[in-house]
Amino acid sequence: MKPFTLDHAQSASEAVTGLAAGATAIAGGTNLVDLLKLQIATPDRLLSVRRTGLDAIAADGDGLRIGALVTNADCAADARVRQSWPLLAKAILAGASPQLRNRATTGGNLCQRTRCGYFYDTTQACNKREPGSGCSAKDGFNRIHAVLGTSDACIATYPGDMAVAMLALDAVVHTEGPRGGREIAVGEFHLQPGDDPSRDNVLEAGELITAVTLPAPTGGVQVYRKVRDRASYAFALVSVAADVCMENGRIVRCTLAFGSLGTVPWRDPAVEAVLVGEAPSPALFDKAADVLLRDARGFGANDFKIALARRALAATLNDATKG
């Protein structure tokens, strides 16, 4: 690990000043420390943001404001989250181990980097780690990689669970930066790879996530289905987050988000449009899957994800609409 200095910001504004000067933020460190050990991240200065006071969950009108430093464990255990936004609690509890959830934070979770093996192997070409070097995953072992939103430069997935649920719940990311505050819909926070996969999200230099807000609960049935190689601790092969409202046997509102299927937490309004106004049926769910996967492209070892996503979507919708 390369030597670095470690400082502690005492407020969000102090953190912004330090980040704007070139420091790298650290909170739980559950991803960053791995990157430091492998010298994928080589900052000269780390700035801990754990003393900035952004660790509270509070009512926000009819919604909820979750501070950026709220741990995943505390968020999933919060009675308000469990009662009104159970999708978020289910997704968080499906991710990582209890030890990691006790340390990982809301802001850091949103910013975690891909788990592509070629990204972590510095002997292999990776445009996300070293722009212009190539993508070893395209013709390599790509079983966990994306089938939606890929580019010639990168096929890595975003690995998290929390952001998938937040996407289905229409959450908003709040930031502070040198040019003031911003509110960014979770669906606009992560960046597809395009020609430059080195940048994972829209955060600018010096910008700090301060909170995530959830809108008022819909009262719908919320389901999070995660398909993975082992139940105890594994990243998703495909995950589906659903919030579905039914009236008189028909779907009147539906939001869906997908994890580990695309290069970013994935949502396609056209899939939801197919479902709204209709009575649930296997044929309807199959039609929705056709829309979701119309542009899906496998790279060999991950071809199975296309069929798996179809089955995962059908099972999730069946659970959410069976009454």
Short mmCIF file of C-alpha atoms in Angstrom, two decimals:
data_model
loop_
_atom_site.label_atom_id
_atom_site.label_comp_id
_atom_site.label_asym_id
_atom_site.label_seq_id
_atom_site.Cartn_x
_atom_site.Cartn_y
_atom_site.Cartn_z
CA MET A 1 0.00 0.00 0.00
CA LYS A 2 1.31 3.43 -0.93
CA PRO A 3 1.90 5.77 2.05
CA PHE A 4 -0.71 8.49 2.55
CA THR A 5 -1.74 11.09 5.10
CA LEU A 6 -5.05 10.84 6.95
CA ASP A 7 -7.02 13.86 8.11
CA HIS A 8 -10.47 14.19 9.67
CA ALA A 9 -13.08 16.68 8.47
CA GLN A 10 -15.27 18.07 11.27
CA SER A 11 -18.10 19.30 9.02
CA ALA A 12 -19.48 18.84 5.53
CA SER A 13 -18.12 22.22 4.43
CA GLU A 14 -14.66 21.32 5.75
CA ALA A 15 -14.88 18.04 3.85
CA VAL A 16 -15.80 19.83 0.64
CA THR A 17 -12.82 22.14 1.03
CA GLY A 18 -10.48 19.20 1.55
CA LEU A 19 -11.88 17.19 -1.34
CA ALA A 20 -11.66 20.20 -3.65
CA ALA A 21 -7.97 20.40 -2.71
CA GLY A 22 -7.44 16.86 -3.97
CA ALA A 23 -8.08 14.61 -0.96
CA THR A 24 -9.95 11.33 -1.31
CA ALA A 25 -12.95 10.80 0.96
CA ILE A 26 -13.15 7.74 3.18
CA ALA A 27 -16.01 6.72 5.46
CA GLY A 28 -16.55 2.99 6.05
CA GLY A 29 -13.72 2.10 3.69
CA THR A 30 -15.20 -1.29 2.83
CA ASN A 31 -14.36 -0.87 -0.86
CA LEU A 32 -11.67 1.83 -0.81
CA VAL A 33 -9.33 -0.11 1.48
CA ASP A 34 -9.36 -3.01 -0.98
CA LEU A 35 -8.45 -0.57 -3.75
CA LEU A 36 -5.65 0.90 -1.63
CA LYS A 37 -4.18 -2.52 -0.85
CA LEU A 38 -4.05 -3.41 -4.54
CA GLN A 39 -2.76 0.07 -5.47
CA ILE A 40 -5.68 0.61 -7.78
CA ALA A 41 -6.36 3.75 -5.74
CA THR A 42 -3.18 5.63 -4.82
CA PRO A 43 -4.17 8.89 -3.08
CA ASP A 44 -1.60 11.02 -1.29
CA ARG A 45 -4.20 12.20 1.22
CA LEU A 46 -7.28 10.54 2.68
CA LEU A 47 -9.94 12.66 4.34
CA SER A 48 -12.19 10.84 6.79
CA VAL A 49 -15.73 12.23 6.72
CA ARG A 50 -17.02 10.21 9.67
CA ARG A 51 -17.03 13.21 12.04
CA THR A 52 -19.18 15.42 9.80
CA GLY A 53 -22.46 14.58 11.53
CA LEU A 54 -24.19 13.15 8.47
CA ASP A 55 -25.31 10.03 10.32
CA ALA A 56 -28.99 10.66 11.09
CA ILE A 57 -32.24 9.35 9.64
CA ALA A 58 -35.06 11.90 9.85
CA ALA A 59 -38.52 12.57 8.48
CA ASP A 60 -38.53 14.67 5.29
CA GLY A 61 -42.14 15.71 4.77
CA ASP A 62 -43.95 12.47 3.96
CA GLY A 63 -40.62 10.92 2.99
CA LEU A 64 -37.37 10.09 4.75
CA ARG A 65 -33.90 11.63 4.74
CA ILE A 66 -31.04 9.18 5.22
CA GLY A 67 -27.70 10.77 6.07
CA ALA A 68 -24.74 9.80 3.94
CA LEU A 69 -22.95 8.26 6.93
CA VAL A 70 -25.85 6.12 8.12
CA THR A 71 -24.53 2.59 8.08
CA ASN A 72 -26.24 -0.04 5.99
CA ALA A 73 -27.06 -1.96 9.17
CA ASP A 74 -28.72 1.03 10.85
CA CYS A 75 -30.69 1.89 7.71
CA ALA A 76 -32.01 -1.64 7.31
CA ALA A 77 -32.95 -1.77 11.02
CA ASP A 78 -34.75 1.58 11.13
CA ALA A 79 -38.41 1.00 11.97
CA ARG A 80 -39.60 3.64 9.48
CA VAL A 81 -37.63 2.03 6.65
CA ARG A 82 -38.87 -1.44 7.54
CA GLN A 83 -42.50 -0.33 7.71
CA SER A 84 -42.83 2.06 4.76
CA TRP A 85 -39.90 1.27 2.47
CA PRO A 86 -39.26 -2.45 3.16
CA LEU A 87 -37.77 -2.83 -0.30
CA LEU A 88 -34.73 -0.86 0.84
CA ALA A 89 -34.27 -2.92 3.99
CA LYS A 90 -34.62 -6.17 2.04
CA ALA A 91 -32.05 -5.10 -0.54
CA ILE A 92 -29.51 -3.98 2.06
CA LEU A 93 -29.89 -7.19 4.05
CA ALA A 94 -29.35 -9.20 0.85
CA GLY A 95 -25.94 -7.58 0.41
CA ALA A 96 -22.58 -8.21 2.04
CA SER A 97 -22.05 -9.70 5.51
CA PRO A 98 -23.28 -8.33 8.87
CA GLN A 99 -19.76 -7.11 9.63
CA LEU A 100 -19.59 -5.16 6.37
CA ARG A 101 -23.09 -3.74 6.79
CA ASN A 102 -22.08 -2.45 10.23
CA ARG A 103 -19.30 -0.45 8.59
CA ALA A 104 -20.51 0.43 5.09
CA THR A 105 -22.29 3.77 4.68
CA THR A 106 -25.10 5.01 2.48
CA GLY A 107 -22.88 7.43 0.53
CA GLY A 108 -20.04 4.99 0.14
CA ASN A 109 -22.34 2.20 -0.99
CA LEU A 110 -23.58 4.36 -3.86
CA CYS A 111 -19.98 5.03 -4.92
CA GLN A 112 -18.61 1.49 -4.71
CA ARG A 113 -16.71 0.35 -7.76
CA THR A 114 -17.25 -2.71 -9.92
CA ARG A 115 -16.19 -6.18 -8.78
CA CYS A 116 -14.92 -7.14 -12.22
CA GLY A 117 -11.90 -9.40 -11.65
CA TYR A 118 -9.96 -7.71 -14.43
CA PHE A 119 -10.43 -4.34 -12.71
CA TYR A 120 -8.76 -5.74 -9.58
CA ASP A 121 -5.99 -7.60 -11.46
CA THR A 122 -3.42 -4.96 -12.37
CA THR A 123 -1.69 -7.35 -14.80
CA GLN A 124 -4.81 -7.33 -17.02
CA ALA A 125 -6.11 -4.67 -19.40
CA CYS A 126 -8.99 -2.64 -17.98
CA ASN A 127 -10.30 0.62 -19.39
CA LYS A 128 -12.06 1.40 -16.10
CA ARG A 129 -8.80 1.18 -14.14
CA GLU A 130 -6.46 2.41 -16.88
CA PRO A 131 -8.25 4.21 -19.75
CA GLY A 132 -7.07 3.13 -23.17
CA SER A 133 -5.60 -0.20 -22.02
CA GLY A 134 -8.48 -2.36 -23.31
CA CYS A 135 -11.12 -4.65 -21.79
CA SER A 136 -9.96 -8.16 -20.92
CA ALA A 137 -13.44 -9.16 -19.80
CA LYS A 138 -15.02 -9.06 -23.26
CA ASP A 139 -13.14 -12.16 -24.38
CA GLY A 140 -12.31 -13.44 -20.90
CA PHE A 141 -14.22 -14.96 -17.99
CA ASN A 142 -17.25 -12.70 -18.03
CA ARG A 143 -19.83 -14.74 -16.11
CA ILE A 144 -20.78 -11.89 -13.75
CA HIS A 145 -20.67 -9.14 -16.34
CA ALA A 146 -23.39 -6.94 -17.82
CA VAL A 147 -25.66 -7.70 -20.75
CA LEU A 148 -27.30 -4.24 -20.90
CA GLY A 149 -25.64 -0.85 -21.31
CA THR A 150 -22.26 -2.23 -22.30
CA SER A 151 -19.84 -0.53 -24.68
CA ASP A 152 -16.76 -1.54 -26.63
CA ALA A 153 -14.73 -0.12 -23.73
CA CYS A 154 -16.34 -1.90 -20.76
CA ILE A 155 -18.87 -4.61 -19.80
CA ALA A 156 -18.49 -4.42 -15.99
CA THR A 157 -21.55 -4.33 -13.75
CA TYR A 158 -22.36 -2.06 -10.86
CA PRO A 159 -22.34 -4.59 -7.99
CA GLY A 160 -24.54 -3.11 -5.26
CA ASP A 161 -28.02 -3.95 -3.96
CA MET A 162 -28.96 -0.77 -2.07
CA ALA A 163 -28.89 1.47 -5.15
CA VAL A 164 -31.18 -0.92 -7.05
CA ALA A 165 -33.87 -0.56 -4.39
CA MET A 166 -33.36 3.20 -4.22
CA LEU A 167 -33.80 3.38 -7.99
CA ALA A 168 -37.16 1.58 -7.79
CA LEU A 169 -38.18 3.90 -4.94
CA ASP A 170 -37.36 7.10 -6.88
CA ALA A 171 -34.77 8.20 -4.31
CA VAL A 172 -32.76 11.41 -4.68
CA VAL A 173 -29.06 11.92 -3.86
CA HIS A 174 -28.13 15.21 -2.15
CA THR A 175 -24.63 16.63 -2.45
CA GLU A 176 -22.57 19.62 -1.40
CA GLY A 177 -19.69 20.86 -3.50
CA PRO A 178 -17.55 23.90 -4.29
CA ARG A 179 -20.40 25.26 -6.41
CA GLY A 180 -23.16 24.57 -3.89
CA GLY A 181 -25.67 21.80 -3.40
CA ARG A 182 -27.27 19.49 -5.93
CA GLU A 183 -30.18 17.05 -5.96
CA ILE A 184 -29.61 14.10 -8.30
CA ALA A 185 -32.15 11.36 -8.99
CA VAL A 186 -30.58 7.98 -8.29
CA GLY A 187 -31.42 7.03 -11.86
CA GLU A 188 -29.14 9.81 -13.08
CA PHE A 189 -26.34 9.27 -10.57
CA HIS A 190 -24.44 6.35 -12.14
CA LEU A 191 -22.85 6.61 -15.58
CA GLN A 192 -22.90 3.99 -18.31
CA PRO A 193 -19.38 3.28 -19.58
CA GLY A 194 -19.50 4.73 -23.08
CA ASP A 195 -16.00 5.57 -24.27
CA ASP A 196 -14.75 6.45 -20.76
CA PRO A 197 -15.66 3.83 -18.14
CA SER A 198 -13.17 5.25 -15.61
CA ARG A 199 -15.87 7.55 -14.28
CA ASP A 200 -18.62 5.68 -12.41
CA ASN A 201 -20.93 8.51 -11.39
CA VAL A 202 -21.70 12.19 -11.86
CA LEU A 203 -19.93 13.46 -8.73
CA GLU A 204 -17.64 16.37 -9.56
CA ALA A 205 -14.27 17.07 -7.96
CA GLY A 206 -14.79 18.19 -4.37
CA GLU A 207 -18.43 17.07 -4.26
CA LEU A 208 -19.64 15.17 -1.19
CA ILE A 209 -22.81 13.09 -0.84
CA THR A 210 -24.66 14.40 2.22
CA ALA A 211 -27.91 12.41 2.16
CA VAL A 212 -30.41 10.37 0.19
CA THR A 213 -34.12 11.15 0.40
CA LEU A 214 -36.96 8.74 -0.18
CA PRO A 215 -40.32 10.11 -1.40
CA ALA A 216 -43.57 9.29 0.35
CA PRO A 217 -44.31 5.56 0.40
CA THR A 218 -46.64 4.29 -2.30
CA GLY A 219 -48.33 1.64 -0.20
CA GLY A 220 -47.49 -0.91 -2.87
CA VAL A 221 -46.18 -4.44 -2.43
CA GLN A 222 -42.38 -4.25 -2.37
CA VAL A 223 -40.28 -7.25 -3.38
CA TYR A 224 -36.52 -7.66 -3.73
CA ARG A 225 -35.32 -10.86 -5.39
CA LYS A 226 -31.60 -11.54 -5.58
CA VAL A 227 -30.27 -14.51 -7.53
CA ARG A 228 -26.70 -15.42 -6.56
CA ASP A 229 -24.36 -18.36 -6.37
CA ARG A 230 -24.71 -18.80 -2.60
CA ALA A 231 -27.20 -17.43 -0.10
CA SER A 232 -24.74 -16.45 2.63
CA TYR A 233 -22.59 -13.83 0.90
CA ALA A 234 -22.30 -13.20 -2.82
CA PHE A 235 -22.88 -10.48 -5.34
CA ALA A 236 -26.00 -10.80 -7.47
CA LEU A 237 -26.07 -12.54 -10.80
CA VAL A 238 -29.41 -10.80 -11.36
CA SER A 239 -31.55 -8.87 -8.88
CA VAL A 240 -35.00 -7.33 -9.27
CA ALA A 241 -36.57 -4.61 -7.11
CA ALA A 242 -40.30 -4.06 -7.49
CA ASP A 243 -42.90 -1.71 -5.99
CA VAL A 244 -46.34 -2.66 -7.32
CA CYS A 245 -49.82 -1.26 -6.56
CA MET A 246 -52.92 -3.23 -7.51
CA GLU A 247 -56.60 -2.22 -7.78
CA ASN A 248 -59.47 -4.47 -8.79
CA GLY A 249 -57.12 -7.14 -10.04
CA ARG A 250 -55.07 -4.85 -12.27
CA ILE A 251 -51.66 -3.24 -11.91
CA VAL A 252 -52.18 0.50 -11.45
CA ARG A 253 -48.61 1.50 -10.56
CA CYS A 254 -45.34 -0.34 -10.99
CA THR A 255 -41.68 0.54 -10.64
CA LEU A 256 -38.94 -1.98 -11.41
CA ALA A 257 -35.18 -1.83 -11.14
CA PHE A 258 -32.57 -4.46 -11.93
CA GLY A 259 -29.14 -5.14 -10.50
CA SER A 260 -26.07 -6.84 -12.03
CA LEU A 261 -27.87 -7.02 -15.35
CA GLY A 262 -26.59 -3.70 -16.68
CA THR A 263 -23.50 -1.59 -16.28
CA VAL A 264 -25.47 0.59 -13.85
CA PRO A 265 -28.54 -0.01 -11.68
CA TRP A 266 -31.01 -0.55 -14.50
CA ARG A 267 -34.52 0.81 -15.00
CA ASP A 268 -36.53 0.93 -18.21
CA PRO A 269 -39.84 2.87 -18.09
CA ALA A 270 -41.03 0.95 -21.16
CA VAL A 271 -41.10 -2.25 -19.11
CA GLU A 272 -43.29 -0.62 -16.48
CA ALA A 273 -45.58 0.83 -19.18
CA VAL A 274 -46.28 -2.65 -20.50
CA LEU A 275 -47.56 -3.72 -17.08
CA VAL A 276 -49.65 -0.74 -15.90
CA GLY A 277 -53.38 -1.14 -16.52
CA GLU A 278 -53.14 -4.86 -17.14
CA ALA A 279 -54.16 -7.94 -15.17
CA PRO A 280 -51.18 -10.03 -14.08
CA SER A 281 -50.53 -13.16 -16.13
CA PRO A 282 -47.55 -15.24 -17.27
CA ALA A 283 -48.05 -13.90 -20.79
CA LEU A 284 -47.93 -10.29 -19.55
CA PHE A 285 -44.78 -10.93 -17.54
CA ASP A 286 -43.18 -12.54 -20.58
CA LYS A 287 -44.09 -9.50 -22.67
CA ALA A 288 -42.44 -7.23 -20.08
CA ALA A 289 -39.30 -9.38 -20.20
CA ASP A 290 -39.25 -9.10 -23.99
CA VAL A 291 -39.13 -5.31 -23.65
CA LEU A 292 -36.50 -5.40 -20.90
CA LEU A 293 -34.17 -7.71 -22.82
CA ARG A 294 -34.71 -6.49 -26.37
CA ASP A 295 -31.18 -5.01 -26.52
CA ALA A 296 -29.46 -7.52 -24.22
CA ARG A 297 -26.14 -8.89 -25.45
CA GLY A 298 -24.17 -11.70 -23.85
CA PHE A 299 -20.43 -12.23 -24.15
CA GLY A 300 -20.27 -15.99 -23.80
CA ALA A 301 -20.00 -16.98 -20.16
CA ASN A 302 -22.72 -14.50 -19.16
CA ASP A 303 -25.25 -15.48 -21.84
CA PHE A 304 -27.26 -17.29 -19.15
CA LYS A 305 -28.11 -13.96 -17.52
CA ILE A 306 -30.59 -13.15 -20.28
CA ALA A 307 -32.71 -16.21 -19.56
CA LEU A 308 -32.16 -15.81 -15.82
CA ALA A 309 -33.40 -12.22 -15.88
CA ARG A 310 -36.58 -13.32 -17.64
CA ARG A 311 -37.32 -15.90 -14.94
CA ALA A 312 -36.35 -13.56 -12.09
CA LEU A 313 -38.67 -10.83 -13.41
CA ALA A 314 -41.59 -13.25 -13.75
CA ALA A 315 -41.07 -14.63 -10.24
CA THR A 316 -40.80 -11.15 -8.75
CA LEU A 317 -43.94 -9.91 -10.47
CA ASN A 318 -45.78 -13.04 -9.45
CA ASP A 319 -44.88 -12.41 -5.80
CA ALA A 320 -45.80 -8.72 -6.03
CA THR A 321 -49.22 -9.25 -7.63
CA LYS A 322 -50.56 -12.44 -6.12
CA GLY A 323 -52.42 -10.58 -3.34
#
